[in-house]
C-alpha positions as YAML, in Angstrom:
chain: A
units: angstrom
residues:
- id: 1
  name: MET
  ca: [-38.35, 11.80, -31.88]
- id: 2
  name: HIS
  ca: [-37.34, 12.92, -28.24]
- id: 3
  name: LYS
  ca: [-34.15, 14.65, -27.76]
- id: 4
  name: VAL
  ca: [-31.64, 14.15, -24.80]
- id: 5
  name: LEU
  ca: [-28.75, 16.15, -23.65]
- id: 6
  name: VAL
  ca: [-26.18, 14.12, -22.27]
- id: 7
  name: VAL
  ca: [-23.95, 15.98, -19.68]
- id: 8
  name: ASP
  ca: [-20.65, 14.56, -18.59]
- id: 9
  name: ASP
  ca: [-17.20, 15.64, -18.56]
- id: 10
  name: SER
  ca: [-16.06, 11.91, -19.58]
- id: 11
  name: ALA
  ca: [-15.98, 11.37, -23.42]
- id: 12
  name: PHE
  ca: [-16.37, 7.74, -22.64]
- id: 13
  name: THR
  ca: [-19.50, 8.13, -20.48]
- id: 14
  name: ARG
  ca: [-21.02, 10.57, -22.92]
- id: 15
  name: ARG
  ca: [-20.12, 8.03, -25.86]
- id: 16
  name: MET
  ca: [-21.83, 4.94, -24.00]
- id: 17
  name: MET
  ca: [-24.97, 7.06, -23.20]
- id: 18
  name: ARG
  ca: [-25.33, 8.19, -26.59]
- id: 19
  name: GLN
  ca: [-25.03, 4.67, -27.91]
- id: 20
  name: HIS
  ca: [-27.73, 3.61, -25.60]
- id: 21
  name: LEU
  ca: [-29.86, 6.48, -26.37]
- id: 22
  name: GLU
  ca: [-29.58, 6.17, -30.18]
- id: 23
  name: THR
  ca: [-30.16, 2.58, -30.46]
- id: 24
  name: SER
  ca: [-33.42, 3.07, -28.48]
- id: 25
  name: GLY
  ca: [-34.33, 5.89, -31.08]
- id: 26
  name: PHE
  ca: [-33.50, 9.01, -29.24]
- id: 27
  name: ASP
  ca: [-31.76, 11.99, -30.87]
- id: 28
  name: VAL
  ca: [-28.56, 13.01, -28.63]
- id: 29
  name: VAL
  ca: [-26.94, 16.16, -27.82]
- id: 30
  name: GLU
  ca: [-23.75, 16.18, -25.81]
- id: 31
  name: ALA
  ca: [-22.03, 18.77, -23.32]
- id: 32
  name: GLU
  ca: [-18.80, 18.11, -21.52]
- id: 33
  name: SER
  ca: [-19.28, 21.12, -19.01]
- id: 34
  name: GLY
  ca: [-22.07, 22.74, -16.87]
- id: 35
  name: PRO
  ca: [-21.75, 26.07, -18.83]
- id: 36
  name: GLU
  ca: [-22.04, 24.23, -22.25]
- id: 37
  name: ALA
  ca: [-24.96, 22.14, -20.87]
- id: 38
  name: ILE
  ca: [-26.89, 25.39, -20.05]
- id: 39
  name: GLU
  ca: [-26.16, 26.80, -23.39]
- id: 40
  name: LEU
  ca: [-27.15, 23.75, -25.28]
- id: 41
  name: TYR
  ca: [-30.24, 23.23, -23.21]
- id: 42
  name: GLY
  ca: [-31.41, 26.85, -24.40]
- id: 43
  name: GLN
  ca: [-30.31, 26.09, -28.09]
- id: 44
  name: ASN
  ca: [-31.81, 22.65, -28.51]
- id: 45
  name: GLN
  ca: [-34.97, 22.52, -25.80]
- id: 46
  name: PRO
  ca: [-34.27, 18.77, -25.07]
- id: 47
  name: ASN
  ca: [-36.89, 16.58, -23.82]
- id: 48
  name: VAL
  ca: [-34.80, 15.51, -20.95]
- id: 49
  name: VAL
  ca: [-31.27, 16.00, -19.60]
- id: 50
  name: THR
  ca: [-28.86, 13.24, -18.11]
- id: 51
  name: LEU
  ca: [-26.81, 15.05, -15.83]
- id: 52
  name: ASP
  ca: [-23.41, 14.08, -14.03]
- id: 53
  name: ILE
  ca: [-22.88, 15.68, -10.48]
- id: 54
  name: VAL
  ca: [-18.94, 15.85, -10.36]
- id: 55
  name: MET
  ca: [-17.52, 18.10, -13.00]
- id: 56
  name: PRO
  ca: [-14.61, 20.23, -12.94]
- id: 57
  name: ASP
  ca: [-15.88, 23.73, -13.87]
- id: 58
  name: MET
  ca: [-19.39, 23.58, -12.49]
- id: 59
  name: GLU
  ca: [-21.01, 21.04, -10.05]
- id: 60
  name: GLY
  ca: [-24.24, 19.30, -11.31]
- id: 61
  name: GLU
  ca: [-26.22, 20.69, -8.62]
- id: 62
  name: GLU
  ca: [-25.65, 24.14, -9.80]
- id: 63
  name: VAL
  ca: [-26.42, 23.19, -13.35]
- id: 64
  name: LEU
  ca: [-29.78, 21.43, -12.15]
- id: 65
  name: GLN
  ca: [-30.47, 24.83, -10.49]
- id: 66
  name: ARG
  ca: [-29.83, 26.92, -13.48]
- id: 67
  name: LEU
  ca: [-31.91, 24.55, -15.83]
- id: 68
  name: LYS
  ca: [-34.60, 24.84, -13.39]
- id: 69
  name: GLU
  ca: [-34.51, 28.46, -13.44]
- id: 70
  name: LEU
  ca: [-34.29, 28.67, -17.14]
- id: 71
  name: ASP
  ca: [-37.18, 26.19, -17.59]
- id: 72
  name: ALA
  ca: [-39.10, 25.08, -14.16]
- id: 73
  name: GLY
  ca: [-40.40, 21.91, -16.33]
- id: 74
  name: ALA
  ca: [-36.98, 20.81, -17.21]
- id: 75
  name: ARG
  ca: [-36.68, 17.13, -16.79]
- id: 76
  name: VAL
  ca: [-33.27, 15.97, -15.17]
- id: 77
  name: VAL
  ca: [-32.12, 12.67, -14.66]
- id: 78
  name: VAL
  ca: [-28.98, 12.82, -12.52]
- id: 79
  name: CYS
  ca: [-26.18, 10.15, -13.14]
- id: 80
  name: SER
  ca: [-23.40, 9.96, -10.65]
- id: 81
  name: SER
  ca: [-21.24, 7.28, -8.89]
- id: 82
  name: ASN
  ca: [-21.82, 9.37, -5.76]
- id: 83
  name: VAL
  ca: [-24.33, 7.18, -3.87]
- id: 84
  name: GLN
  ca: [-24.51, 8.92, -0.58]
- id: 85
  name: THR
  ca: [-28.25, 9.11, 0.35]
- id: 86
  name: ALA
  ca: [-27.76, 12.56, 1.25]
- id: 87
  name: LYS
  ca: [-26.56, 13.51, -2.26]
- id: 88
  name: GLN
  ca: [-29.38, 11.54, -3.84]
- id: 89
  name: GLN
  ca: [-32.01, 13.07, -1.86]
- id: 90
  name: GLU
  ca: [-30.53, 16.77, -2.44]
- id: 91
  name: VAL
  ca: [-30.88, 16.49, -6.26]
- id: 92
  name: LEU
  ca: [-34.28, 15.08, -5.97]
- id: 93
  name: ASP
  ca: [-35.17, 17.88, -3.80]
- id: 94
  name: LEU
  ca: [-33.75, 20.16, -6.30]
- id: 95
  name: GLY
  ca: [-36.24, 18.66, -8.91]
- id: 96
  name: ALA
  ca: [-34.43, 15.89, -10.48]
- id: 97
  name: LEU
  ca: [-36.81, 13.15, -11.94]
- id: 98
  name: ALA
  ca: [-34.46, 10.34, -10.77]
- id: 99
  name: PHE
  ca: [-31.02, 9.54, -9.39]
- id: 100
  name: LEU
  ca: [-29.01, 6.55, -11.14]
- id: 101
  name: THR
  ca: [-25.77, 5.11, -10.20]
- id: 102
  name: LYS
  ca: [-22.99, 5.19, -12.50]
- id: 103
  name: PRO
  ca: [-22.02, 3.06, -14.49]
- id: 104
  name: VAL
  ca: [-25.69, 3.54, -15.86]
- id: 105
  name: ARG
  ca: [-27.22, 0.50, -17.15]
- id: 106
  name: ALA
  ca: [-29.31, 1.26, -20.36]
- id: 107
  name: GLU
  ca: [-32.28, -0.71, -18.91]
- id: 108
  name: ASP
  ca: [-32.35, 1.63, -15.98]
- id: 109
  name: LEU
  ca: [-32.26, 4.82, -18.08]
- id: 110
  name: LEU
  ca: [-34.70, 3.82, -20.40]
- id: 111
  name: LYS
  ca: [-37.13, 2.79, -17.73]
- id: 112
  name: VAL
  ca: [-36.78, 6.23, -16.18]
- id: 113
  name: LEU
  ca: [-37.55, 7.61, -19.55]
- id: 114
  name: ALA
  ca: [-40.60, 5.58, -19.96]
- id: 115
  name: GLU
  ca: [-41.92, 6.03, -16.50]
- id: 116
  name: ASN
  ca: [-41.66, 9.91, -17.07]
- id: 117
  name: PRO
  ca: [-42.82, 10.66, -20.74]
- id: 118
  name: THR
  ca: [-43.10, 14.08, -21.99]
...
């Protein structure tokens, strides 16, 4: 079973992502902050991370950079309501697999995961 680390400061968003992923057979670990995400990544070695950009303690871009420093092969899907093309390109340049606009549709997330198997 593939493990997904869902990183978002919104409990509602984490719950919705968990439901979508678990229904599709994924094991889910949740983090509500950037520092927690980095810690849990090291402990759980997930196959993929879904990552919010706007969080109060550490922006998603910094989390993405740190995850890539820990593991150059880290697979991260950025999920954000910030639809600016420049922001999307920035996270893709930092190594994100994809950028999905919130609210994330389950079928869009599952498609990205299917197109980027581990």
